[in-house]
Coordinates of C-alpha atoms (C1' of nucleotides) in Angstrom, one line a residue:
Chain A
X1 CA 0.0 0.0 0.0
X2 CA 2.7 2.5 0.8
X3 CA 3.5 4.0 -2.6
X4 CA 7.1 3.9 -1.3
X5 CA 8.7 4.4 -4.7
X6 CA 12.3 5.3 -5.1
X7 CA 12.9 9.0 -4.6
X8 CA 14.0 10.2 -8.0
X9 CA 16.4 13.0 -7.5
X10 CA 16.3 13.9 -11.2
X11 CA 18.6 16.8 -11.9
X12 CA 16.9 20.1 -12.7
X13 CA 18.7 19.9 -16.0
X14 CA 16.1 17.5 -17.4
X15 CA 13.4 20.2 -16.9
X16 CA 12.2 21.1 -20.4
X17 CA 13.5 18.0 -22.1
X18 CA 10.6 15.6 -21.6
X19 CA 8.7 16.6 -24.7
X20 CA 11.7 16.1 -26.9
X21 CA 12.4 12.7 -25.3
X22 CA 8.9 11.5 -25.8
X23 CA 8.8 12.7 -29.4
X24 CA 12.1 11.1 -30.3
X25 CA 11.1 7.8 -28.8
X26 CA 7.9 7.8 -30.7
X27 CA 9.7 8.7 -33.9
X28 CA 12.0 5.8 -33.4
X29 CA 9.4 3.2 -32.2
X30 CA 6.3 4.1 -34.1
X31 CA 3.9 3.8 -31.2
X32 CA 4.3 3.5 -27.5
X33 CA 2.2 3.8 -24.4
X34 CA 3.1 5.8 -21.3
X35 CA 4.3 3.1 -19.0
X36 CA 6.4 1.7 -21.8
X37 CA 8.1 5.2 -22.3
X38 CA 9.1 5.3 -18.6
X39 CA 10.6 1.9 -18.8
X40 CA 12.4 2.6 -22.0
X41 CA 13.9 5.8 -20.7
X42 CA 15.0 4.0 -17.5
X43 CA 16.7 1.3 -19.6
X44 CA 18.4 3.6 -22.0
X45 CA 19.8 5.8 -19.3
X46 CA 20.7 2.8 -17.1
X47 CA 18.4 4.0 -14.3
X48 CA 19.7 7.5 -14.3
X49 CA 16.5 9.1 -15.5
X50 CA 13.2 8.1 -14.2
X51 CA 10.2 9.8 -15.8
X52 CA 7.5 10.3 -13.2
X53 CA 3.8 9.7 -14.0
X54 CA 2.9 13.2 -12.7
X55 CA 5.1 14.6 -15.5
X56 CA 4.6 12.1 -18.2
X57 CA 0.8 11.9 -18.5
X58 CA 0.1 15.6 -18.5
X59 CA 2.9 16.0 -21.1
X60 CA 1.3 13.3 -23.3
X61 CA -2.1 14.9 -23.0
X62 CA -0.7 18.3 -23.9
X63 CA 1.2 17.0 -27.0
X64 CA -2.1 15.3 -28.0
X65 CA -4.0 18.6 -27.5
X66 CA -1.5 20.4 -29.6
X67 CA -2.1 18.0 -32.5
X68 CA 1.4 16.5 -32.3
X69 CA 0.3 13.0 -31.1
X70 CA -2.5 10.7 -31.9
X71 CA -3.9 8.2 -29.4
X72 CA -5.3 4.8 -29.8
X73 CA -6.7 2.8 -26.9
X74 CA -6.1 -1.0 -26.6
X75 CA -7.0 -3.5 -24.0
X76 CA -4.2 -5.9 -23.4
X77 CA -4.5 -8.6 -20.7
X78 CA -7.6 -6.9 -19.4
X79 CA -5.5 -3.8 -18.8
X80 CA -5.9 -0.5 -20.6
X81 CA -3.1 0.9 -22.8
X82 CA -3.1 4.2 -24.6
X83 CA -0.8 4.0 -27.5
X84 CA 0.6 7.3 -28.8
X85 CA 2.1 8.0 -32.1
X86 CA 3.3 11.1 -33.9
X87 CA 0.9 12.9 -36.3
X88 CA 2.3 14.4 -39.5
X89 CA 2.6 17.7 -37.7
X90 CA 4.3 15.9 -34.8
X91 CA 6.8 14.3 -37.1
X92 CA 7.7 17.7 -38.6
X93 CA 8.0 19.2 -35.2
X94 CA 10.2 16.4 -34.0
X95 CA 12.8 17.4 -36.5
X96 CA 12.8 20.9 -35.1
X97 CA 13.0 19.8 -31.5
X98 CA 15.9 17.5 -32.2
X99 CA 17.7 20.3 -34.0
X100 CA 17.1 22.5 -31.0
X101 CA 18.4 19.8 -28.8
X102 CA 21.6 19.6 -30.8
X103 CA 22.1 23.4 -30.6
X104 CA 21.4 23.3 -26.9
X105 CA 24.0 20.6 -26.3
X106 CA 26.5 22.3 -28.5
X107 CA 26.0 25.6 -26.6
X108 CA 26.2 23.9 -23.2
X109 CA 29.4 22.3 -24.2
X110 CA 30.8 25.6 -25.4
X111 CA 29.9 27.2 -22.1
X112 CA 31.3 24.4 -20.0
X113 CA 34.3 23.3 -22.0
X114 CA 35.7 26.5 -23.6
X115 CA 39.0 24.8 -24.4
X116 CA 37.2 22.8 -27.1
X117 CA 36.2 25.9 -29.0
X118 CA 37.8 25.8 -32.5
Chain B
X1 CA 11.9 54.3 -22.8
X2 CA 10.3 51.3 -24.3
X3 CA 12.5 48.4 -23.2
X4 CA 11.7 46.9 -26.5
X5 CA 14.3 44.3 -26.3
X6 CA 14.8 41.5 -28.8
X7 CA 12.3 38.7 -28.1
X8 CA 14.4 35.8 -26.9
X9 CA 12.8 32.6 -27.9
X10 CA 15.2 30.5 -25.7
X11 CA 14.3 26.9 -26.1
X12 CA 12.7 25.3 -23.1
X13 CA 15.7 23.0 -23.0
X14 CA 17.7 25.7 -21.2
X15 CA 15.3 25.6 -18.3
X16 CA 17.2 24.3 -15.3
X17 CA 20.7 25.0 -16.7
X18 CA 21.1 28.6 -15.6
X19 CA 22.6 27.9 -12.2
X20 CA 25.2 25.5 -13.7
X21 CA 26.1 28.1 -16.4
X22 CA 26.6 30.8 -13.8
X23 CA 28.7 28.7 -11.5
X24 CA 30.9 27.4 -14.3
X25 CA 31.6 31.0 -15.6
X26 CA 32.5 32.1 -12.1
X27 CA 34.7 29.1 -11.6
X28 CA 36.5 30.1 -14.8
X29 CA 36.6 33.8 -14.4
X30 CA 37.0 34.3 -10.7
X31 CA 34.5 37.1 -10.3
X32 CA 31.8 38.5 -12.6
X33 CA 28.8 40.8 -12.3
X34 CA 25.4 40.1 -13.7
X35 CA 25.4 42.1 -16.8
X36 CA 28.9 40.7 -17.7
X37 CA 27.5 37.2 -17.4
X38 CA 24.7 37.9 -19.9
X39 CA 27.2 39.3 -22.4
X40 CA 29.6 36.5 -21.9
X41 CA 26.9 33.9 -22.5
X42 CA 25.7 35.7 -25.5
X43 CA 29.2 35.9 -26.9
X44 CA 30.1 32.2 -26.2
X45 CA 26.9 31.0 -27.8
X46 CA 27.1 33.4 -30.7
X47 CA 23.8 35.1 -29.7
X48 CA 21.9 31.8 -29.4
X49 CA 21.4 32.0 -25.7
X50 CA 20.3 35.3 -24.1
X51 CA 19.9 35.2 -20.3
X52 CA 17.1 37.5 -19.3
X53 CA 17.5 39.8 -16.2
X54 CA 14.3 38.4 -14.8
X55 CA 15.9 35.0 -14.7
X56 CA 19.5 36.0 -13.9
X57 CA 19.1 38.3 -10.9
X58 CA 16.8 36.1 -8.9
X59 CA 19.1 33.1 -9.6
X60 CA 22.2 35.1 -8.4
X61 CA 20.3 36.1 -5.2
X62 CA 19.3 32.5 -4.6
X63 CA 22.8 31.1 -5.1
X64 CA 24.1 33.8 -2.7
X65 CA 21.4 32.9 -0.1
X66 CA 22.4 29.3 -0.4
X67 CA 25.9 30.2 0.5
X68 CA 27.3 29.2 -2.9
X69 CA 28.3 32.8 -3.9
X70 CA 29.8 35.8 -2.2
X71 CA 29.0 39.3 -3.4
X72 CA 31.1 42.4 -3.4
X73 CA 29.8 45.8 -4.5
X74 CA 31.9 48.2 -6.6
X75 CA 31.2 51.5 -8.1
X76 CA 32.6 51.8 -11.6
X77 CA 32.1 54.9 -13.7
X78 CA 29.5 56.1 -11.2
X79 CA 27.5 52.9 -11.9
X80 CA 26.9 50.1 -9.4
X81 CA 28.3 46.6 -10.0
X82 CA 27.8 43.6 -7.9
X83 CA 30.6 41.2 -8.4
X84 CA 29.9 37.6 -7.5
X85 CA 32.4 34.9 -6.8
X86 CA 32.1 31.3 -5.7
X87 CA 32.5 30.5 -2.0
X88 CA 34.4 27.4 -0.9
X89 CA 31.1 25.6 -0.7
X90 CA 30.2 26.9 -4.1
X91 CA 33.4 25.7 -5.7
X92 CA 32.7 22.2 -4.4
X93 CA 29.1 22.3 -5.5
X94 CA 30.3 23.4 -9.0
X95 CA 32.2 20.2 -9.4
X96 CA 29.0 18.3 -8.7
X97 CA 26.9 20.4 -11.0
X98 CA 29.3 20.0 -13.9
X99 CA 29.3 16.2 -13.3
X100 CA 25.5 16.2 -13.4
X101 CA 25.7 18.2 -16.6
X102 CA 28.0 15.7 -18.2
X103 CA 25.7 12.8 -17.2
X104 CA 22.7 14.8 -18.5
X105 CA 24.3 15.4 -21.8
X106 CA 25.4 11.8 -22.1
X107 CA 21.9 10.5 -21.3
X108 CA 20.3 12.9 -23.7
X109 CA 22.6 11.7 -26.4
X110 CA 21.9 8.1 -25.7
X111 CA 18.2 8.8 -25.9
X112 CA 18.4 10.8 -29.1
X113 CA 21.2 9.0 -30.9
X114 CA 20.8 5.3 -30.0
X115 CA 23.0 4.2 -32.8
X116 CA 26.0 5.5 -30.8
X117 CA 25.5 3.1 -28.0
X118 CA 28.4 0.8 -27.7
Chain C
dA1 C1' 16.6 65.2 -27.5
dG2 C1' 16.0 60.6 -27.9
dT3 C1' 17.8 56.1 -28.3
dT4 C1' 20.9 52.6 -27.0
dA5 C1' 24.0 50.6 -23.8
dT6 C1' 25.2 49.6 -19.1
dG7 C1' 23.6 48.1 -14.6
dT8 C1' 20.5 46.1 -11.0
dA9 C1' 15.8 44.8 -9.3
dT10 C1' 11.1 42.8 -8.7
dA11 C1' 6.3 41.2 -9.6
dA12 C1' 2.8 38.6 -12.3
dG13 C1' 2.0 34.9 -14.8
dA14 C1' 3.4 30.7 -17.6
dA15 C1' 5.4 26.3 -17.9
dT16 C1' 7.3 22.3 -16.1
dC17 C1' 8.1 19.3 -12.8
dT18 C1' 7.8 16.7 -7.9
dT19 C1' 5.2 14.6 -4.6
dA20 C1' 1.3 12.6 -3.1
dT21 C1' -2.7 10.5 -4.1
dG22 C1' -6.5 7.6 -6.4
dT23 C1' -8.2 3.6 -9.2
dA24 C1' -7.6 -0.9 -11.2
dT25 C1' -5.8 -5.5 -12.7
dA26 C1' -1.9 -9.1 -12.9
dT27 C1' 1.9 -11.3 -11.0
dT28 C1' 5.2 -12.7 -7.8
dT29 C1' 6.5 -13.9 -3.1
dG30 C1' 6.6 -14.9 1.7
Chain D
dC1 C1' -3.4 -17.1 0.3
dA2 C1' -2.3 -12.6 1.7
dA3 C1' 0.7 -9.1 0.8
dA4 C1' 3.7 -6.8 -2.0
dT5 C1' 5.2 -5.6 -6.4
dA6 C1' 4.5 -4.6 -11.3
dT7 C1' 1.6 -2.8 -14.8
dA8 C1' -1.3 1.0 -16.3
dC9 C1' -3.6 5.4 -16.3
dA10 C1' -4.9 9.9 -14.0
dT11 C1' -5.0 14.3 -11.4
dA12 C1' -4.2 17.9 -7.8
dA13 C1' -1.2 20.8 -4.8
dG14 C1' 2.8 22.9 -4.4
dA15 C1' 7.8 24.0 -5.8
dT16 C1' 10.9 25.7 -9.1
dT17 C1' 12.4 28.1 -13.0
dC18 C1' 11.6 30.9 -16.4
dT19 C1' 9.3 34.9 -19.6
dT20 C1' 7.4 39.3 -19.8
dA21 C1' 6.8 43.6 -18.2
dT22 C1' 8.2 47.1 -15.4
dA23 C1' 11.1 50.3 -12.6
dC24 C1' 15.1 53.1 -11.6
dA25 C1' 19.6 55.2 -12.8
dT26 C1' 23.9 56.7 -15.4
dA27 C1' 26.7 56.9 -19.8
dA28 C1' 27.3 57.2 -24.5
dC29 C1' 26.0 57.8 -29.0
dT30 C1' 23.2 60.0 -32.9

DNA sequence: AGTTATGTATAAGAATCTTATGTATATTTG
DNA sequence: CAAATATACATAAGATTCTTATACATAACT
């Protein structure tokens, strides 16, 4: 009963990156459901990043409301799953977001590792 | 009179990274004042990241309140400058923050560029 | 004389996230 | 078999960080 889950301690740095992560995973995997996304992220980052439901589900709903995702409900093993996939608009937008992410990472590296400027 | 400044359009991705940026710049430059930080960041990122005063000054005040920064006021050219520098605690914490940033960047790259996993 | 640059500051509101719940079924474990 | 864990979605309250809009003040440029 005690929802005693592991305290996450995700660095503040991840703030703002959730939408990009979701969209990239969907671009790569075609369709995914929420819980699957949390597990995938945990696996890829070797447990370093745990998406919380309180962040994930509102984010999915918002992306859907913005027309970037489509949803499709399935019942598997008597349990509900909501599969999300990118719309056409979402696919286009994903390209932009990934480009922004590259710029962001490049800029952060310039700020933090000025010796590497060339 | 109209503070008609350029609209910044900073990507959401930068959210959460300002403290790390400030601390790294101070570690590198010894002491800096707020306006100087905004100009330095703009220069290093070639105009791509513009720190707004509304974000910067509260962040500096908070870091000071947390004991990570010390402040020293100077009057230059009849204008006030508040120079900030890392405290001992701040220097230690900067190491942690930079380490977190490296982890963050590595994790984001794993998520976004899965082919590079090895 | 008016705009831009330099310099700091705060308040209102937006956006995103954490934490804490709530509901429900399936599976594993003591 | 009862309890805990895993699977699965959802929302609300509050924290944090940021944008936007001001405010004040001096210096320099046009």
